[in-house]
Amino acid sequence: MARWLKITIRVSATLLIFLCIVWMAAAYYLHRNNQQLLSRLVKQLNQELTGQIAIDQMETTLLRSFPGVSLSLKNVLIKDSLWQQHRHDLLRAKDIEVSLNVLSLLTGKINIRKIRLHDAQIYLYTDSNGYSNSTVLSKEKTETNPTEPSKEAIDLQIRRIDFKNTELVIDNQRRHKRFHFLVSELNGRMTYPDTGWNGQIKLKTQIKSFAFNTQKGSFLKDKSLQGTLQVHYKKAEKVVVIDQDLLYIGKDPFYIGAKIHTGSEREGFEVAIRADQILYRDLSLLLAPNISDKLLKFSIEKPIDVTGSIIDDGSQQQGDPLIRVRMNVKDNIVRFPSGELTDCQFTGTFTNEEIPGKGIGDENSVIRFFQLKGAYFNAPIQADTVSITNLSRPVATALVTSDFPLERLNESLGGDHFLFKKGTATVKLYCKADIEHFLFTKPEISGLVAIKNADITYLPRNLHLINSALNLNFNQKDLHITSSRFQLGKSILHMNCDIQHFLNFYYTDPEKIEVNLQLKSPQLQLNEFIPFLGPRQKIKRKTSQKNTLKAASDQLADVLEASRINLRLNVDKAIYKRFVASGLQSDISLIGDGVFIRQFKVNHAGGQLQLTGQLRQTGTVNKFTIRSTVRNVNVKDFFYAFEDFGQTSVSHKNLQGFLSSTINASGSITDKGVVVKRSMYGKVNFHLNKAALIGFEPMGKVGKFAFPNRDLNHIEIPRLEGVFTLNGDKINISPMEVNSSVLNFNVRGVYGINEGTNIAMDIPLRNPKRDEKLESAEARQEARMKGIVLRLKAVEEEGKLKIRWNKDRDKASP
């Protein structure tokens, strides 16, 4: 064996023997002087504290901390001097194990190497005036010469700290803060360089409360926290620094670091947090309820990367801590109350102090999304910045742009109201909206929506627009539609539209929306607009909480039906079945289930028609009333155009001449635009010039009966005036004089369209041609009923028209 090795072994053995002797001596000394040491320990600790420490008993444990000596302190209690006022023990522990340096005992100095707490409660309490029971640990030195250390001083440079089943509460009544931890395990190793101390702490705890403002709830409520902390105390700055390292909150990994200021003038802290690929919901649930409740109005489907900070400057004025959060979202799905974004990416931020110096809280909070891109129910959108400010009454602002084919909307709209076959939409809108419960209301919108080459079917009324263009110009609360073109079948319309306060009433009072439409067309096929006569088709809606754009489509359709539409229409040529007119001008309002015609003027059959009235949409059959004036129209063309007004007895083939009339009537019309037979009621005042009655069956039968030598199949009537009263399937003929080329007669009675005809006729036998030689109209009028007068009736019997003598002598003269 080498000489140096022999010497090393002898020296080591000697030192070990010496250490064992010293350790046994110390153990014997502790055992023999247990009560004296306990009294001395309590006395020295009380000298270090401003309050009181009590220890029931002390036991020596020899082997647990060799080569040191351990003491087990039972039922330890530390109180501050004002305990009687607040009743909160600073420390209450069933067992505290203290490991002492053996050599320090020989010098009379207690040097604590390690402390282990079992089943303990630590309660750091600060009252509303700022007094803290932790002042028990900060008693000022009173020695006359502080440079000379006390022989009985306690060295508190503890090298190891272990907590087990320890409850820690930090209750600050002055600043409404409460931190409550149930520490399962805490193992710390400490070193003491000149700058302060360094520690490595392994921690496993349950967080019961982490409330920076107890009035608004706790962060990390009921979450577990575990990991290893690298902690440094910088004595000169009075700052505790925790290196940012891996910790687990629940099952989620976080990188957390902190800086805690311990100086009396500043007691705040700063916490830095980073999480990679964490679920947005899990992250939101870590925050206080006043924040998480708002953030959970949104959801992000896939995990995201998040960084953030929590800063408390220690001032009494700062209630909540300053929070800053930043997240990166890529290829994700974001859902919010008014819809969802797919294929979404953005950088998001949150802070509860948007404007420095204006306080921390909901009113000064803001959520922002930068460089946002996504598909809003298949329509791609993007926005440089989306801001949601003042979370107590949230307001959202954004400049949104998009360019997409309209067909992409079919899936999301569900095909209930609109069906798109082709076309493109370009969107550039600046939007600002109040968000009540995070649902968009009372928006202000400025910008343009341009739709081109569109084929759109509005399903509730089965209107199919082709090759159409629409330019929507939003001016905050108003909407202007300009330079727009619609093609409905063969009809082409050019439209300008102004809607005042559109966005004010859209969500709350759509019936107050007034739409002023100006339409021009070179030619209209009016039958293509027949769907407006009937009520819109009831759509069976499939409710879906996810498809809120479809809900928006339902709402838009409801708004279109509820709003008041004022329509001014100018048409060069209008066609409806047989009706052909030019120079059509109309002023029509659509209000609720009513169509109100304030003016309808058109040139037709060589004359002019004017009409006012209204239509009530009640189903497949709709009620209408009209007030019409007809001026000098060709009666044959007029009857032909209106399909003989739903009757077959007097058709356009029986008539010639020029008609002027006034009509006040009501009736029914189907949703296909056909007048319901026997539904007309009202009065017709008419005036015929240069008229002729051709092939009229009742007159033909009268001719065969009374005037076999006269042609009553072609009767020329230079002038005729009369009044017809429409009464369903009956036409009441007021007493009327008929002066014609064949005969003169007076007529009155009832003409039954189907049955019930009973017409009295007084027919003089004299030939009107003989009276043409009379010089004056008065003479001809006096002579027309002279001579033999036939008193006849045209009555209906067994479905056939019969001519009978008027035995009752009902006079037909006016």
PDB file of N, CA, C and O in Angstrom, residues 638-701:
ATOM      1  N   PHE A 638    -109.579  46.713 -74.407  1.00  0.00           N
ATOM      2  CA  PHE A 638    -109.587  46.778 -72.950  1.00  0.00           C
ATOM      3  C   PHE A 638    -110.158  45.497 -72.355  1.00  0.00           C
ATOM      4  O   PHE A 638    -109.574  44.902 -71.448  1.00  0.00           O
ATOM      5  N   PHE A 639    -111.299  45.067 -72.865  1.00  0.00           N
ATOM      6  CA  PHE A 639    -111.891  43.828 -72.363  1.00  0.00           C
ATOM      7  C   PHE A 639    -111.002  42.627 -72.693  1.00  0.00           C
ATOM      8  O   PHE A 639    -110.882  41.703 -71.896  1.00  0.00           O
ATOM      9  N   TYR A 640    -110.394  42.658 -73.860  1.00  0.00           N
ATOM     10  CA  TYR A 640    -109.518  41.552 -74.249  1.00  0.00           C
ATOM     11  C   TYR A 640    -108.312  41.465 -73.289  1.00  0.00           C
ATOM     12  O   TYR A 640    -107.924  40.389 -72.853  1.00  0.00           O
ATOM     13  N   ALA A 641    -107.741  42.621 -72.981  1.00  0.00           N
ATOM     14  CA  ALA A 641    -106.553  42.630 -72.129  1.00  0.00           C
ATOM     15  C   ALA A 641    -106.846  42.089 -70.743  1.00  0.00           C
ATOM     16  O   ALA A 641    -106.005  41.406 -70.138  1.00  0.00           O
ATOM     17  N   PHE A 642    -108.044  42.375 -70.222  1.00  0.00           N
ATOM     18  CA  PHE A 642    -108.379  41.943 -68.854  1.00  0.00           C
ATOM     19  C   PHE A 642    -109.246  40.688 -68.851  1.00  0.00           C
ATOM     20  O   PHE A 642    -109.928  40.399 -67.869  1.00  0.00           O
ATOM     21  N   GLU A 643    -109.217  39.954 -69.970  1.00  0.00           N
ATOM     22  CA  GLU A 643    -109.903  38.666 -70.062  1.00  0.00           C
ATOM     23  C   GLU A 643    -111.368  38.775 -69.668  1.00  0.00           C
ATOM     24  O   GLU A 643    -111.901  37.947 -68.924  1.00  0.00           O
ATOM     25  N   ASP A 644    -111.983  39.843 -70.173  1.00  0.00           N
ATOM     26  CA  ASP A 644    -113.426  40.087 -69.995  1.00  0.00           C
ATOM     27  C   ASP A 644    -113.829  40.151 -68.529  1.00  0.00           C
ATOM     28  O   ASP A 644    -114.983  39.886 -68.177  1.00  0.00           O
ATOM     29  N   PHE A 645    -112.830  40.484 -67.662  1.00  0.00           N
ATOM     30  CA  PHE A 645    -113.081  40.707 -66.230  1.00  0.00           C
ATOM     31  C   PHE A 645    -113.740  39.499 -65.559  1.00  0.00           C
ATOM     32  O   PHE A 645    -114.592  39.623 -64.675  1.00  0.00           O
ATOM     33  N   GLY A 646    -113.389  38.313 -65.997  1.00  0.00           N
ATOM     34  CA  GLY A 646    -113.835  37.105 -65.332  1.00  0.00           C
ATOM     35  C   GLY A 646    -115.240  36.662 -65.651  1.00  0.00           C
ATOM     36  O   GLY A 646    -115.763  35.771 -64.998  1.00  0.00           O
ATOM     37  N   GLN A 647    -115.885  37.269 -66.685  1.00  0.00           N
ATOM     38  CA  GLN A 647    -117.236  36.831 -67.044  1.00  0.00           C
ATOM     39  C   GLN A 647    -117.252  36.490 -68.541  1.00  0.00           C
ATOM     40  O   GLN A 647    -116.358  36.869 -69.298  1.00  0.00           O
ATOM     41  N   THR A 648    -118.269  35.747 -68.933  1.00  0.00           N
ATOM     42  CA  THR A 648    -118.315  35.237 -70.310  1.00  0.00           C
ATOM     43  C   THR A 648    -119.498  35.746 -71.100  1.00  0.00           C
ATOM     44  O   THR A 648    -119.592  35.481 -72.305  1.00  0.00           O
ATOM     45  N   SER A 649    -120.377  36.481 -70.490  1.00  0.00           N
ATOM     46  CA  SER A 649    -121.596  36.886 -71.196  1.00  0.00           C
ATOM     47  C   SER A 649    -121.323  38.001 -72.194  1.00  0.00           C
ATOM     48  O   SER A 649    -121.775  37.948 -73.340  1.00  0.00           O
ATOM     49  N   VAL A 650    -120.627  39.024 -71.758  1.00  0.00           N
ATOM     50  CA  VAL A 650    -120.262  40.122 -72.641  1.00  0.00           C
ATOM     51  C   VAL A 650    -118.756  40.079 -72.806  1.00  0.00           C
ATOM     52  O   VAL A 650    -118.018  40.423 -71.895  1.00  0.00           O
ATOM     53  N   SER A 651    -118.284  39.635 -73.944  1.00  0.00           N
ATOM     54  CA  SER A 651    -116.851  39.505 -74.166  1.00  0.00           C
ATOM     55  C   SER A 651    -116.364  40.621 -75.062  1.00  0.00           C
ATOM     56  O   SER A 651    -117.141  41.420 -75.598  1.00  0.00           O
ATOM     57  N   HIS A 652    -115.045  40.662 -75.230  1.00  0.00           N
ATOM     58  CA  HIS A 652    -114.461  41.675 -76.092  1.00  0.00           C
ATOM     59  C   HIS A 652    -114.935  41.535 -77.537  1.00  0.00           C
ATOM     60  O   HIS A 652    -114.940  42.489 -78.301  1.00  0.00           O
ATOM     61  N   LYS A 653    -115.397  40.319 -77.899  1.00  0.00           N
ATOM     62  CA  LYS A 653    -115.889  40.110 -79.261  1.00  0.00           C
ATOM     63  C   LYS A 653    -117.218  40.807 -79.499  1.00  0.00           C
ATOM     64  O   LYS A 653    -117.617  41.032 -80.646  1.00  0.00           O
ATOM     65  N   ASN A 654    -117.932  41.144 -78.418  1.00  0.00           N
ATOM     66  CA  ASN A 654    -119.240  41.799 -78.538  1.00  0.00           C
ATOM     67  C   ASN A 654    -119.139  43.310 -78.549  1.00  0.00           C
ATOM     68  O   ASN A 654    -120.175  43.978 -78.685  1.00  0.00           O
ATOM     69  N   LEU A 655    -117.938  43.859 -78.413  1.00  0.00           N
ATOM     70  CA  LEU A 655    -117.840  45.284 -78.128  1.00  0.00           C
ATOM     71  C   LEU A 655    -116.962  46.019 -79.128  1.00  0.00           C
ATOM     72  O   LEU A 655    -115.966  45.489 -79.625  1.00  0.00           O
ATOM     73  N   GLN A 656    -117.375  47.255 -79.385  1.00  0.00           N
ATOM     74  CA  GLN A 656    -116.562  48.227 -80.103  1.00  0.00           C
ATOM     75  C   GLN A 656    -116.789  49.579 -79.457  1.00  0.00           C
ATOM     76  O   GLN A 656    -117.816  49.804 -78.806  1.00  0.00           O
ATOM     77  N   GLY A 657    -115.837  50.504 -79.674  1.00  0.00           N
ATOM     78  CA  GLY A 657    -116.015  51.841 -79.144  1.00  0.00           C
ATOM     79  C   GLY A 657    -114.877  52.251 -78.237  1.00  0.00           C
ATOM     80  O   GLY A 657    -113.867  51.556 -78.087  1.00  0.00           O
ATOM     81  N   PHE A 658    -115.084  53.400 -77.611  1.00  0.00           N
ATOM     82  CA  PHE A 658    -114.074  53.977 -76.730  1.00  0.00           C
ATOM     83  C   PHE A 658    -114.689  54.220 -75.368  1.00  0.00           C
ATOM     84  O   PHE A 658    -115.737  54.851 -75.259  1.00  0.00           O
ATOM     85  N   LEU A 659    -114.037  53.712 -74.368  1.00  0.00           N
ATOM     86  CA  LEU A 659    -114.598  53.654 -73.021  1.00  0.00           C
ATOM     87  C   LEU A 659    -113.874  54.615 -72.092  1.00  0.00           C
ATOM     88  O   LEU A 659    -112.652  54.676 -72.067  1.00  0.00           O
ATOM     89  N   SER A 660    -114.661  55.305 -71.315  1.00  0.00           N
ATOM     90  CA  SER A 660    -114.153  56.039 -70.154  1.00  0.00           C
ATOM     91  C   SER A 660    -115.010  55.610 -68.975  1.00  0.00           C
ATOM     92  O   SER A 660    -116.233  55.465 -69.107  1.00  0.00           O
ATOM     93  N   SER A 661    -114.363  55.385 -67.834  1.00  0.00           N
ATOM     94  CA  SER A 661    -115.140  54.915 -66.685  1.00  0.00           C
ATOM     95  C   SER A 661    -114.415  55.207 -65.390  1.00  0.00           C
ATOM     96  O   SER A 661    -113.220  55.507 -65.378  1.00  0.00           O
ATOM     97  N   THR A 662    -115.183  55.115 -64.320  1.00  0.00           N
ATOM     98  CA  THR A 662    -114.619  55.097 -62.972  1.00  0.00           C
ATOM     99  C   THR A 662    -115.102  53.827 -62.300  1.00  0.00           C
ATOM    100  O   THR A 662    -116.278  53.468 -62.421  1.00  0.00           O
ATOM    101  N   ILE A 663    -114.207  53.182 -61.607  1.00  0.00           N
ATOM    102  CA  ILE A 663    -114.522  51.899 -60.984  1.00  0.00           C
ATOM    103  C   ILE A 663    -114.117  51.952 -59.526  1.00  0.00           C
ATOM    104  O   ILE A 663    -112.977  52.301 -59.200  1.00  0.00           O
ATOM    105  N   ASN A 664    -115.045  51.617 -58.664  1.00  0.00           N
ATOM    106  CA  ASN A 664    -114.765  51.414 -57.240  1.00  0.00           C
ATOM    107  C   ASN A 664    -115.223  50.006 -56.911  1.00  0.00           C
ATOM    108  O   ASN A 664    -116.445  49.742 -56.891  1.00  0.00           O
ATOM    109  N   ALA A 665    -114.270  49.106 -56.682  1.00  0.00           N
ATOM    110  CA  ALA A 665    -114.666  47.708 -56.542  1.00  0.00           C
ATOM    111  C   ALA A 665    -113.717  46.998 -55.595  1.00  0.00           C
ATOM    112  O   ALA A 665    -112.615  47.466 -55.302  1.00  0.00           O
ATOM    113  N   SER A 666    -114.186  45.857 -55.118  1.00  0.00           N
ATOM    114  CA  SER A 666    -113.363  44.954 -54.320  1.00  0.00           C
ATOM    115  C   SER A 666    -113.590  43.549 -54.825  1.00  0.00           C
ATOM    116  O   SER A 666    -114.615  43.256 -55.454  1.00  0.00           O
ATOM    117  N   GLY A 667    -112.608  42.699 -54.565  1.00  0.00           N
ATOM    118  CA  GLY A 667    -112.743  41.333 -55.037  1.00  0.00           C
ATOM    119  C   GLY A 667    -111.628  40.472 -54.507  1.00  0.00           C
ATOM    120  O   GLY A 667    -110.935  40.828 -53.546  1.00  0.00           O
ATOM    121  N   SER A 668    -111.447  39.348 -55.170  1.00  0.00           N
ATOM    122  CA  SER A 668    -110.407  38.393 -54.764  1.00  0.00           C
ATOM    123  C   SER A 668    -109.588  38.023 -55.980  1.00  0.00           C
ATOM    124  O   SER A 668    -110.096  37.942 -57.099  1.00  0.00           O
ATOM    125  N   ILE A 669    -108.320  37.779 -55.718  1.00  0.00           N
ATOM    126  CA  ILE A 669    -107.405  37.365 -56.758  1.00  0.00           C
ATOM    127  C   ILE A 669    -106.529  36.264 -56.195  1.00  0.00           C
ATOM    128  O   ILE A 669    -106.132  36.305 -55.022  1.00  0.00           O
ATOM    129  N   THR A 670    -106.227  35.270 -57.008  1.00  0.00           N
ATOM    130  CA  THR A 670    -105.418  34.154 -56.513  1.00  0.00           C
ATOM    131  C   THR A 670    -103.951  34.556 -56.483  1.00  0.00           C
ATOM    132  O   THR A 670    -103.544  35.584 -57.035  1.00  0.00           O
ATOM    133  N   ASP A 671    -103.156  33.726 -55.831  1.00  0.00           N
ATOM    134  CA  ASP A 671    -101.721  33.995 -55.798  1.00  0.00           C
ATOM    135  C   ASP A 671    -101.070  33.731 -57.149  1.00  0.00           C
ATOM    136  O   ASP A 671     -99.873  33.962 -57.319  1.00  0.00           O
ATOM    137  N   LYS A 672    -101.873  33.281 -58.123  1.00  0.00           N
ATOM    138  CA  LYS A 672    -101.388  33.132 -59.490  1.00  0.00           C
ATOM    139  C   LYS A 672    -101.785  34.312 -60.367  1.00  0.00           C
ATOM    140  O   LYS A 672    -101.489  34.330 -61.555  1.00  0.00           O
ATOM    141  N   GLY A 673    -102.498  35.289 -59.786  1.00  0.00           N
ATOM    142  CA  GLY A 673    -102.850  36.483 -60.530  1.00  0.00           C
ATOM    143  C   GLY A 673    -104.156  36.383 -61.295  1.00  0.00           C
ATOM    144  O   GLY A 673    -104.414  37.198 -62.192  1.00  0.00           O
ATOM    145  N   VAL A 674    -105.010  35.436 -60.963  1.00  0.00           N
ATOM    146  CA  VAL A 674    -106.287  35.255 -61.643  1.00  0.00           C
ATOM    147  C   VAL A 674    -107.406  35.786 -60.754  1.00  0.00           C
ATOM    148  O   VAL A 674    -107.492  35.416 -59.570  1.00  0.00           O
ATOM    149  N   VAL A 675    -108.285  36.661 -61.341  1.00  0.00           N
ATOM    150  CA  VAL A 675    -109.415  37.187 -60.584  1.00  0.00           C
ATOM    151  C   VAL A 675    -110.400  36.055 -60.324  1.00  0.00           C
ATOM    152  O   VAL A 675    -110.807  35.330 -61.235  1.00  0.00           O
ATOM    153  N   VAL A 676    -110.802  35.895 -59.074  1.00  0.00           N
ATOM    154  CA  VAL A 676    -111.724  34.831 -58.697  1.00  0.00           C
ATOM    155  C   VAL A 676    -113.104  35.167 -59.227  1.00  0.00           C
ATOM    156  O   VAL A 676    -113.611  36.294 -59.041  1.00  0.00           O
ATOM    157  N   LYS A 677    -113.721  34.221 -59.921  1.00  0.00           N
ATOM    158  CA  LYS A 677    -115.051  34.453 -60.468  1.00  0.00           C
ATOM    159  C   LYS A 677    -116.059  34.702 -59.349  1.00  0.00           C
ATOM    160  O   LYS A 677    -115.982  34.134 -58.272  1.00  0.00           O
ATOM    161  N   ARG A 678    -117.027  35.593 -59.678  1.00  0.00           N
ATOM    162  CA  ARG A 678    -118.129  35.920 -58.767  1.00  0.00           C
ATOM    163  C   ARG A 678    -117.644  36.555 -57.465  1.00  0.00           C
ATOM    164  O   ARG A 678    -118.309  36.482 -56.441  1.00  0.00           O
ATOM    165  N   SER A 679    -116.440  37.152 -57.482  1.00  0.00           N
ATOM    166  CA  SER A 679    -115.907  37.757 -56.263  1.00  0.00           C
ATOM    167  C   SER A 679    -115.952  39.281 -56.290  1.00  0.00           C
ATOM    168  O   SER A 679    -115.596  39.916 -55.305  1.00  0.00           O
ATOM    169  N   MET A 680    -116.378  39.865 -57.409  1.00  0.00           N
ATOM    170  CA  MET A 680    -116.302  41.314 -57.568  1.00  0.00           C
ATOM    171  C   MET A 680    -117.536  41.997 -56.976  1.00  0.00           C
ATOM    172  O   MET A 680    -118.682  41.609 -57.252  1.00  0.00           O
ATOM    173  N   TYR A 681    -117.259  43.046 -56.185  1.00  0.00           N
ATOM    174  CA  TYR A 681    -118.319  43.886 -55.617  1.00  0.00           C
ATOM    175  C   TYR A 681    -117.896  45.336 -55.807  1.00  0.00           C
ATOM    176  O   TYR A 681    -116.730  45.678 -55.668  1.00  0.00           O
ATOM    177  N   GLY A 682    -118.901  46.173 -56.151  1.00  0.00           N
ATOM    178  CA  GLY A 682    -118.566  47.577 -56.308  1.00  0.00           C
ATOM    179  C   GLY A 682    -119.445  48.233 -57.363  1.00  0.00           C
ATOM    180  O   GLY A 682    -120.530  47.734 -57.718  1.00  0.00           O
ATOM    181  N   LYS A 683    -118.999  49.364 -57.863  1.00  0.00           N
ATOM    182  CA  LYS A 683    -119.799  50.145 -58.808  1.00  0.00           C
ATOM    183  C   LYS A 683    -118.907  50.604 -59.946  1.00  0.00           C
ATOM    184  O   LYS A 683    -117.749  51.011 -59.739  1.00  0.00           O
ATOM    185  N   VAL A 684    -119.502  50.539 -61.180  1.00  0.00           N
ATOM    186  CA  VAL A 684    -118.822  50.976 -62.384  1.00  0.00           C
ATOM    187  C   VAL A 684    -119.667  52.044 -63.056  1.00  0.00           C
ATOM    188  O   VAL A 684    -120.826  51.804 -63.418  1.00  0.00           O
ATOM    189  N   ASN A 685    -119.117  53.220 -63.166  1.00  0.00           N
ATOM    190  CA  ASN A 685    -119.730  54.285 -63.962  1.00  0.00           C
ATOM    191  C   ASN A 685    -118.978  54.347 -65.290  1.00  0.00           C
ATOM    192  O   ASN A 685    -117.752  54.511 -65.287  1.00  0.00           O
ATOM    193  N   PHE A 686    -119.712  54.233 -66.386  1.00  0.00           N
ATOM    194  CA  PHE A 686    -119.006  54.170 -67.655  1.00  0.00           C
ATOM    195  C   PHE A 686    -119.635  55.136 -68.666  1.00  0.00           C
ATOM    196  O   PHE A 686    -120.793  55.545 -68.571  1.00  0.00           O
ATOM    197  N   HIS A 687    -118.836  55.429 -69.682  1.00  0.00           N
ATOM    198  CA  HIS A 687    -119.257  56.305 -70.777  1.00  0.00           C
ATOM    199  C   HIS A 687    -118.635  55.745 -72.044  1.00  0.00           C
ATOM    200  O   HIS A 687    -117.420  55.603 -72.138  1.00  0.00           O
ATOM    201  N   LEU A 688    -119.509  55.410 -73.022  1.00  0.00           N
ATOM    202  CA  LEU A 688    -119.056  54.835 -74.280  1.00  0.00           C
ATOM    203  C   LEU A 688    -119.314  55.810 -75.414  1.00  0.00           C
ATOM    204  O   LEU A 688    -120.404  56.391 -75.526  1.00  0.00           O
ATOM    205  N   ASN A 689    -118.317  55.976 -76.261  1.00  0.00           N
ATOM    206  CA  ASN A 689    -118.465  56.777 -77.476  1.00  0.00           C
ATOM    207  C   ASN A 689    -118.191  55.893 -78.686  1.00  0.00           C
ATOM    208  O   ASN A 689    -117.295  55.025 -78.638  1.00  0.00           O
ATOM    209  N   LYS A 690    -118.989  56.148 -79.737  1.00  0.00           N
ATOM    210  CA  LYS A 690    -118.795  55.445 -81.009  1.00  0.00           C
ATOM    211  C   LYS A 690    -118.731  53.945 -80.784  1.00  0.00           C
ATOM    212  O   LYS A 690    -117.859  53.236 -81.291  1.00  0.00           O
ATOM    213  N   ALA A 691    -119.692  53.452 -80.016  1.00  0.00           N
ATOM    214  CA  ALA A 691    -119.674  52.052 -79.607  1.00  0.00           C
ATOM    215  C   ALA A 691    -120.540  51.206 -80.520  1.00  0.00           C
ATOM    216  O   ALA A 691    -121.388  51.702 -81.273  1.00  0.00           O
ATOM    217  N   ALA A 692    -120.349  49.928 -80.416  1.00  0.00           N
ATOM    218  CA  ALA A 692    -121.174  48.960 -81.134  1.00  0.00           C
ATOM    219  C   ALA A 692    -121.248  47.695 -80.302  1.00  0.00           C
ATOM    220  O   ALA A 692    -120.266  47.289 -79.666  1.00  0.00           O
ATOM    221  N   LEU A 693    -122.449  47.080 -80.330  1.00  0.00           N
ATOM    222  CA  LEU A 693    -122.674  45.820 -79.634  1.00  0.00           C
ATOM    223  C   LEU A 693    -122.877  44.768 -80.707  1.00  0.00           C
ATOM    224  O   LEU A 693    -123.833  44.823 -81.482  1.00  0.00           O
ATOM    225  N   ILE A 694    -121.943  43.814 -80.738  1.00  0.00           N
ATOM    226  CA  ILE A 694    -121.914  42.863 -81.846  1.00  0.00           C
ATOM    227  C   ILE A 694    -122.113  41.452 -81.291  1.00  0.00           C
ATOM    228  O   ILE A 694    -121.392  41.001 -80.406  1.00  0.00           O
ATOM    229  N   GLY A 695    -123.178  40.771 -81.828  1.00  0.00           N
ATOM    230  CA  GLY A 695    -123.390  39.370 -81.476  1.00  0.00           C
ATOM    231  C   GLY A 695    -123.706  39.157 -80.024  1.00  0.00           C
ATOM    232  O   GLY A 695    -123.321  38.131 -79.456  1.00  0.00           O
ATOM    233  N   PHE A 696    -124.386  40.108 -79.379  1.00  0.00           N
ATOM    234  CA  PHE A 696    -124.753  39.969 -77.955  1.00  0.00           C
ATOM    235  C   PHE A 696    -126.016  39.133 -77.876  1.00  0.00           C
ATOM    236  O   PHE A 696    -127.084  39.524 -78.382  1.00  0.00           O
ATOM    237  N   GLU A 697    -125.938  37.955 -77.254  1.00  0.00           N
ATOM    238  CA  GLU A 697    -126.998  36.951 -77.301  1.00  0.00           C
ATOM    239  C   GLU A 697    -128.351  37.470 -76.835  1.00  0.00           C
ATOM    240  O   GLU A 697    -129.375  37.261 -77.526  1.00  0.00           O
ATOM    241  N   PRO A 698    -128.442  38.161 -75.679  1.00  0.00           N
ATOM    242  CA  PRO A 698    -129.783  38.620 -75.264  1.00  0.00           C
ATOM    243  C   PRO A 698    -130.442  39.525 -76.300  1.00  0.00           C
ATOM    244  O   PRO A 698    -131.653  39.413 -76.554  1.00  0.00           O
ATOM    245  N   MET A 699    -129.693  40.409 -76.928  1.00  0.00           N
ATOM    246  CA  MET A 699    -130.270  41.302 -77.914  1.00  0.00           C
ATOM    247  C   MET A 699    -130.677  40.535 -79.174  1.00  0.00           C
ATOM    248  O   MET A 699    -131.678  40.843 -79.826  1.00  0.00           O
ATOM    249  N   GLY A 700    -129.874  39.519 -79.494  1.00  0.00           N
ATOM    250  CA  GLY A 700    -130.236  38.709 -80.658  1.00  0.00           C
ATOM    251  C   GLY A 700    -131.562  38.009 -80.462  1.00  0.00           C
ATOM    252  O   GLY A 700    -132.381  37.920 -81.389  1.00  0.00           O
ATOM    253  N   LYS A 701    -131.779  37.498 -79.246  1.00  0.00           N
ATOM    254  CA  LYS A 701    -133.052  36.822 -78.977  1.00  0.00           C
ATOM    255  C   LYS A 701    -134.222  37.786 -78.973  1.00  0.00           C
ATOM    256  O   LYS A 701    -135.321  37.463 -79.425  1.00  0.00           O
TER     257      LYS A 701
END
